[in-house]
Tab-separated table of C-alpha atoms in Angstrom:
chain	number	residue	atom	x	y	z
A	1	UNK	CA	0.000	0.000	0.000
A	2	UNK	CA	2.807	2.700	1.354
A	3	UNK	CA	4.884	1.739	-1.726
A	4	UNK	CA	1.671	1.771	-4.315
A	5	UNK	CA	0.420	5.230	-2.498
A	6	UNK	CA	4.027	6.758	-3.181
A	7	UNK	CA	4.122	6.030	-6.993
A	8	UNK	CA	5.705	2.663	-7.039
A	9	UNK	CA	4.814	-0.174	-9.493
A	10	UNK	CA	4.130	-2.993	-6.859
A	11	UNK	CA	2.692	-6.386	-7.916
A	12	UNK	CA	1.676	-7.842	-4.360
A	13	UNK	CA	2.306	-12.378	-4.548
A	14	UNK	CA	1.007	-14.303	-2.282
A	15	UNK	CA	-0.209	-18.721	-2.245
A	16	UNK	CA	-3.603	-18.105	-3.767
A	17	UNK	CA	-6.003	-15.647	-5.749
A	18	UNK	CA	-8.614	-15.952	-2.954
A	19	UNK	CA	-6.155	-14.674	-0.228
A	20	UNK	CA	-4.758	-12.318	-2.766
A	21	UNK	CA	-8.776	-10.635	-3.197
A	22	UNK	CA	-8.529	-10.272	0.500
A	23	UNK	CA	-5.445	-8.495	0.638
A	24	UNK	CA	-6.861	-6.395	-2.014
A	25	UNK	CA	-9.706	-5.310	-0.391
A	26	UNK	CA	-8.150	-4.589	2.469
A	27	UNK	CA	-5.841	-2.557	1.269
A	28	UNK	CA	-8.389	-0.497	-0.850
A	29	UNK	CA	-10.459	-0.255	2.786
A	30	UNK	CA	-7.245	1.453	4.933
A	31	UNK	CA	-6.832	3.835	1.656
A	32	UNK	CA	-10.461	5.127	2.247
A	33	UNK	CA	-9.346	5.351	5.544
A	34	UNK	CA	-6.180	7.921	4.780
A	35	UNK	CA	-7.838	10.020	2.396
A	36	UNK	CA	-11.123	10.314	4.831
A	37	UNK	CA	-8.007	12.064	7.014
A	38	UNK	CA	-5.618	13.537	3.862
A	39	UNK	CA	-8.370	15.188	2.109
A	40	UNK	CA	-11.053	15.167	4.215
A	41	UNK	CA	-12.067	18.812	2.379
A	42	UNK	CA	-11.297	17.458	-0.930
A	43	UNK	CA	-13.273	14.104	-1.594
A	44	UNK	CA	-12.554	14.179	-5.657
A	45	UNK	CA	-8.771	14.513	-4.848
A	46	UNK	CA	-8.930	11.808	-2.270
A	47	UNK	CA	-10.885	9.138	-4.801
A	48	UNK	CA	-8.496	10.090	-7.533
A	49	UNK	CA	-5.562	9.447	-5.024
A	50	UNK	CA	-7.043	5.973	-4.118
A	51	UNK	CA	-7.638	4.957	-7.773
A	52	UNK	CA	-4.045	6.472	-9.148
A	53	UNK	CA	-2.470	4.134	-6.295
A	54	UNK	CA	-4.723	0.791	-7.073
A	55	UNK	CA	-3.657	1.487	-10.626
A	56	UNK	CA	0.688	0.801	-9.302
A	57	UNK	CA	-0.783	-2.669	-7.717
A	58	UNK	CA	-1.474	-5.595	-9.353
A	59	UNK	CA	-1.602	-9.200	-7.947
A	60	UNK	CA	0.179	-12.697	-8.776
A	61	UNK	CA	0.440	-16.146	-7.506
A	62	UNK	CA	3.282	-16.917	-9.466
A	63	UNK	CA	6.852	-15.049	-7.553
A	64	UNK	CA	9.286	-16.524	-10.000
A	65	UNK	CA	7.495	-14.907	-12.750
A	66	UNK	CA	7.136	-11.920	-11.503
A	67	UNK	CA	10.551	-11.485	-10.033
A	68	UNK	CA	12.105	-10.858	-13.719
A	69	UNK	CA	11.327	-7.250	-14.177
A	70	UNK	CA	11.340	-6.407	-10.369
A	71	UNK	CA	14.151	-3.972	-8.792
A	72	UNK	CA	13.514	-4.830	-5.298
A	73	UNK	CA	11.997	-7.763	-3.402
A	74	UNK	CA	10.510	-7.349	-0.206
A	75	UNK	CA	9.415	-10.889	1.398
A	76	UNK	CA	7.082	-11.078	4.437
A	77	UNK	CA	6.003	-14.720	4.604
A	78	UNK	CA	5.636	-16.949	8.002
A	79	UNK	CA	9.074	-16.373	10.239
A	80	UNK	CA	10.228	-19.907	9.572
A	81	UNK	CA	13.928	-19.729	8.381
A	82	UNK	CA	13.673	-22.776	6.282
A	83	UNK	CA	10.521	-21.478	4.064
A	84	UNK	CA	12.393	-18.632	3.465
A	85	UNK	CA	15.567	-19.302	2.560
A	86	UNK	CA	13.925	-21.866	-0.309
A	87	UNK	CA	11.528	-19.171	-0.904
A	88	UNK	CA	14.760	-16.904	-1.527
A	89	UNK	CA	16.999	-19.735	-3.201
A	90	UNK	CA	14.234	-19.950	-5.998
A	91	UNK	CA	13.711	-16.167	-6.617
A	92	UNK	CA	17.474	-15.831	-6.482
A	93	UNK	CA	17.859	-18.105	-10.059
A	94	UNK	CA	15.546	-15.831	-11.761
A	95	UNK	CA	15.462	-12.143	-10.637
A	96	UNK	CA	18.231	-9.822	-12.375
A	97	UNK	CA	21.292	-9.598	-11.276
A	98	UNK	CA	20.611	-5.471	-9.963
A	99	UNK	CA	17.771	-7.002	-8.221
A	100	UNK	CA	18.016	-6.104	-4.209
A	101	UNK	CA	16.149	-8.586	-1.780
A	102	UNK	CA	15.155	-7.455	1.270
A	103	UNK	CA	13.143	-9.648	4.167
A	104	UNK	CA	10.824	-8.221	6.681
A	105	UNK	CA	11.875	-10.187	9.291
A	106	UNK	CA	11.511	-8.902	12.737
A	107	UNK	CA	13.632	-11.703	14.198
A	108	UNK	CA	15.347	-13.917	12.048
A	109	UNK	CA	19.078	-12.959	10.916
A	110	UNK	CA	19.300	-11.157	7.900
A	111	UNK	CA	22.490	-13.081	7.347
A	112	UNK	CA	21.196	-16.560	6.913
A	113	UNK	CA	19.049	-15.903	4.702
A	114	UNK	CA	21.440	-13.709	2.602
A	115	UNK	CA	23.490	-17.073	2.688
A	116	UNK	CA	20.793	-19.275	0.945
A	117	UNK	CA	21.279	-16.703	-2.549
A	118	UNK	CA	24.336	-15.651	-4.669
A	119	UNK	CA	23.625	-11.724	-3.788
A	120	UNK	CA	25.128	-11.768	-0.088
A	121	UNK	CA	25.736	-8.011	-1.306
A	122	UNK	CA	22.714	-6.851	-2.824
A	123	UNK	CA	20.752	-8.163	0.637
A	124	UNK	CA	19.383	-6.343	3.381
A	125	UNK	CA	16.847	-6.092	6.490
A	126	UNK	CA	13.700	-3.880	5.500
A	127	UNK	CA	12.288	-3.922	9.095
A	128	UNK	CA	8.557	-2.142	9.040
A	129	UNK	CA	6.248	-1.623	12.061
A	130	UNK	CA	2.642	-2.533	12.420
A	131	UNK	CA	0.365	-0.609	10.685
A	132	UNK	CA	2.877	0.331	8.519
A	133	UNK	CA	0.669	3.254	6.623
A	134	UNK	CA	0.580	4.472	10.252
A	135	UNK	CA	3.768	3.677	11.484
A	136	UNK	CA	6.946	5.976	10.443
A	137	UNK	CA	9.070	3.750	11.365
A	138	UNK	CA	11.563	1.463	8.735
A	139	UNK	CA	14.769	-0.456	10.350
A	140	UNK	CA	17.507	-0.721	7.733
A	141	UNK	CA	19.757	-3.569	8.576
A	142	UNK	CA	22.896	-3.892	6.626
A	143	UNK	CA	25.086	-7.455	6.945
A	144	UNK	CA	28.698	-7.814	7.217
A	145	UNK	CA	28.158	-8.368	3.239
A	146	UNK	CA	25.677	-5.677	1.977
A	147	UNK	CA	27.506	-3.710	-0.285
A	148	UNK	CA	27.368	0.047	0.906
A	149	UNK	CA	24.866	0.709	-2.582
A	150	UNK	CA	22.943	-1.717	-1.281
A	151	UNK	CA	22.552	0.129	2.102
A	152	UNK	CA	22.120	3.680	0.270
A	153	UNK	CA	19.391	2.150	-2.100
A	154	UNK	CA	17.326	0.870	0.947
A	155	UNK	CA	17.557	3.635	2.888
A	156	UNK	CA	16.559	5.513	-0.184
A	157	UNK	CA	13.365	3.237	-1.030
A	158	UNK	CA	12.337	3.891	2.951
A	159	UNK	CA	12.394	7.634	2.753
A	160	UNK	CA	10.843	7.274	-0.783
A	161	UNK	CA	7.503	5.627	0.945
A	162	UNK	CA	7.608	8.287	3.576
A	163	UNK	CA	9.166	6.534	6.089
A	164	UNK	CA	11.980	7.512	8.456
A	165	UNK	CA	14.571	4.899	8.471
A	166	UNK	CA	17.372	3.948	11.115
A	167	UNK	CA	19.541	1.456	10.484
A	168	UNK	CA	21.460	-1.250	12.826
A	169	UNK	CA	23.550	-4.290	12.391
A	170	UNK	CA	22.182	-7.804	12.244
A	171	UNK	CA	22.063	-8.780	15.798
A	172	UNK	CA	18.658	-10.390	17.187
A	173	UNK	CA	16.076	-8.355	16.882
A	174	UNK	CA	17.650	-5.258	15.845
A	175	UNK	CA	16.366	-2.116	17.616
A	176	UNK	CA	13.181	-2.125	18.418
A	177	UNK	CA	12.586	-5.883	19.151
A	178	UNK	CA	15.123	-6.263	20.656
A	179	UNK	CA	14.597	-3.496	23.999
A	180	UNK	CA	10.437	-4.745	23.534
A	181	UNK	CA	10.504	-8.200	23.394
A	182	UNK	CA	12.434	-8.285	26.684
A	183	UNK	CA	10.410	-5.311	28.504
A	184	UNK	CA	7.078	-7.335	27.418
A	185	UNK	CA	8.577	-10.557	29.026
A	186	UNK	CA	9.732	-8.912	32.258
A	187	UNK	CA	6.249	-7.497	32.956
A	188	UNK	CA	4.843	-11.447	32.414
A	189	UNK	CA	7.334	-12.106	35.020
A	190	UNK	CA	6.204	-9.039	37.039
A	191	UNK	CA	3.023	-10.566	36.413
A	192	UNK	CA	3.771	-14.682	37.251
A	193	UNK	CA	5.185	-13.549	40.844
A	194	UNK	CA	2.121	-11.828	41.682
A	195	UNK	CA	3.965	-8.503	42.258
A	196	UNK	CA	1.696	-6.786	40.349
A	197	UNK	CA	-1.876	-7.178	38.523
A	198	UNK	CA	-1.957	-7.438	34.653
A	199	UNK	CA	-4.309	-4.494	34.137
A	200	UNK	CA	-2.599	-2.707	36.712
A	201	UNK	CA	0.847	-3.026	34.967
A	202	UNK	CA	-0.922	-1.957	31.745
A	203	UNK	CA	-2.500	1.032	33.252
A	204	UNK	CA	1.140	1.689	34.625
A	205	UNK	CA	2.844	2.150	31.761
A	206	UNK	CA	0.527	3.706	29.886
A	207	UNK	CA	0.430	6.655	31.913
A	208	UNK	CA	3.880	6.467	34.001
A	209	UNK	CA	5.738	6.151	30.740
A	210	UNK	CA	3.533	7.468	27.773
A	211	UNK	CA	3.166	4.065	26.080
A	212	UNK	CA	0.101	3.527	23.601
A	213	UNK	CA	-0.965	0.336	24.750
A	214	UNK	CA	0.383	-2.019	28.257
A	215	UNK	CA	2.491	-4.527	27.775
A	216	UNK	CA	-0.210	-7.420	27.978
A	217	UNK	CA	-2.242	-5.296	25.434
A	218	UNK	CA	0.692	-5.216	23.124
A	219	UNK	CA	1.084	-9.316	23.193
A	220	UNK	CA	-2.088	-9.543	22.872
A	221	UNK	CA	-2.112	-7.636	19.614
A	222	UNK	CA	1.206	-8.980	18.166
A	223	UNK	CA	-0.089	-12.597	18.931
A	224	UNK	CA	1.509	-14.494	21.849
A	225	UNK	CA	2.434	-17.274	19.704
A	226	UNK	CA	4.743	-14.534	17.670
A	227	UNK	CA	5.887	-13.213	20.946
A	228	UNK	CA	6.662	-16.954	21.968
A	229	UNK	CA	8.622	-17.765	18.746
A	230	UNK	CA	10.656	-15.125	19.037
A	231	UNK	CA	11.829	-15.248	22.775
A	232	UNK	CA	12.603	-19.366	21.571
A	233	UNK	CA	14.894	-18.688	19.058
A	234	UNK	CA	16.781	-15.885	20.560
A	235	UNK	CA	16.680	-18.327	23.633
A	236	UNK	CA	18.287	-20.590	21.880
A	237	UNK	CA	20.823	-17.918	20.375
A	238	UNK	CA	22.152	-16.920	24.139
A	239	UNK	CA	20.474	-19.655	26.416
A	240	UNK	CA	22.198	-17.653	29.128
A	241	UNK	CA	21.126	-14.426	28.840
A	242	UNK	CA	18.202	-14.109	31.563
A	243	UNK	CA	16.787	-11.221	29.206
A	244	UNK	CA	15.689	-14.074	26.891
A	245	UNK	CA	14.512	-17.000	29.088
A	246	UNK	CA	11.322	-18.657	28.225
A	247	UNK	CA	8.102	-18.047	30.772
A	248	UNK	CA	5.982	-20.777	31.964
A	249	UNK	CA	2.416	-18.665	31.691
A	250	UNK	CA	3.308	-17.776	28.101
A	251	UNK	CA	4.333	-21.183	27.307
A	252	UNK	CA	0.870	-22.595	28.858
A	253	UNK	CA	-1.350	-19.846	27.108
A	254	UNK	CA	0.207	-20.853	23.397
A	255	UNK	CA	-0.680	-24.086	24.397
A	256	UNK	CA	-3.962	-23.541	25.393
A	257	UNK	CA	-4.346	-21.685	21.761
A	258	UNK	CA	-5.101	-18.621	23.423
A	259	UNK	CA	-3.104	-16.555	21.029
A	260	UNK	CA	-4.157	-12.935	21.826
A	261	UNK	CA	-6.503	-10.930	20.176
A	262	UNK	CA	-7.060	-13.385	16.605
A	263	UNK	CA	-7.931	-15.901	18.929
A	264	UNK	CA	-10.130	-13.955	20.897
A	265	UNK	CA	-8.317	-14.786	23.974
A	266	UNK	CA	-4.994	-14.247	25.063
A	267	UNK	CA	-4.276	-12.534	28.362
A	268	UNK	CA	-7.221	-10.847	28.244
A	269	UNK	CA	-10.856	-11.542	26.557
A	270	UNK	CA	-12.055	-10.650	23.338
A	271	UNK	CA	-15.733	-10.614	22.070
């Protein structure tokens, strides 16, 4: 959408055309949305801005077909490192050789996968928040082996869709994640010994330390099994590091398939 909305020619892949209709929709739905805000005293402007960016975005189920007139790939599929790095291999016979891939990985290292292609220089980290038309926010990771063009053209793209970029090295999690992930854990723990109440601990930092939702809000939202995954891999990274050691209540409430706010249940209730 951000890319589409900015003047890029996107085509937008995904397994099947009945997902892809979804996606399409929904995308057309949180454009109403903007313009109802952007040119809320200009409704022809704001329906001419909605079908000018529809008209960049088209829709495939066929990546390796696409990927031979395409100048940057952005992949955001499951965070499994195995589907990905095949996913990668594959486009990596096909797509041009100025073609830059970039994941969207919030966790995984951007190394490894740059290891499953032949372009360990013209790959990067394209980190982007949730909702990204809301969300300013773009990390730019560069690996040991993205080339510094690479870097530039990134940083580039993100300022090109409006975003404000920062860029780290690949270490777990990179910015972001890696301080939140943590803080969200700690207040489960705060939670687990009974030092403080959930809601209370929500209400707490919402209003001692200006955040827009509580910590048990925000797992809720990101999904606990996400939140879960995560905190196992990096676990597994530095099984030492107390920062990163797996709770019990977590553990039990994936279990239980009470996944946070798609479930309708995760530490709180949803209706």
């Amino acid at each position: 959408q951000v890319a589409a909305a900015s003047g890029h020619t996107v085509v937008l892949v995904d397994q099947s055309d009945e997902i892809l209709k979804k996606s399409a929709k929904g995308i057309e739905e949180s454009l109403k949305r903007v313009t109802k805000k952007k040119f809320a005293d200009k409704p022809e402007a704001g329906a001419e801005f909605i079908e000018k960016t529809l008209k960049n975005l088209t829709t495939s189920t066929d990546a390796v077909a696409v990927v031979h007139s395409t100048d940057l790939v952005i992949e955001a599929i499951v965070e499994n490192q195995e589907v990905k790095n095949e996913l990668f291999k594959r486009l990596d016979k096909f797509a041009p050789e100025h073609t830059i891939f970039a994941s969207n990985t919030s966790s995984l290292e951007i190394t490894q996968l740059a290891n499953s292609t032949t372009r360990q220089d013209r790959f990067g980290g394209l980190h982007f928040f949730n909702p990204v038309p809301m969300m300013k926010l773009v990390e730019v990771i560069k690996t040991p082996m993205t080339s510094q063009k690479t870097f530039e053209s990134l940083m580039d793209f993100s300022r090109a869709v409006g975003k404000s970029p920062v860029s780290c090295k690949d270490t777990p999690g990179f910015i972001v994640n890696r301080l939140l992930v943590p803080y969200m854990l700690e207040a489960v723990r705060l939670f687990e010994r009974g030092d403080a109440s959930k809601e209370d601990i929500d209400v707490a930092m919402k209003l001692g330390a200006g955040y827009p939702m509580g910590p048990f809000e925000l797992l809720d939202y990101v999904g606990l099994d996400t939140s879960k995954y995560i905190i196992d891999g990096w676990h597994k990274l530095e099984p030492n590091n107390p920062l990163f050691a797996p709770s019990p209540l977590l553990n039990k409430l994936v279990e239980e398939k009470k996944l946070g706010k798609k479930t309708g249940e995760g530490f709180y209730k949803y209706n």
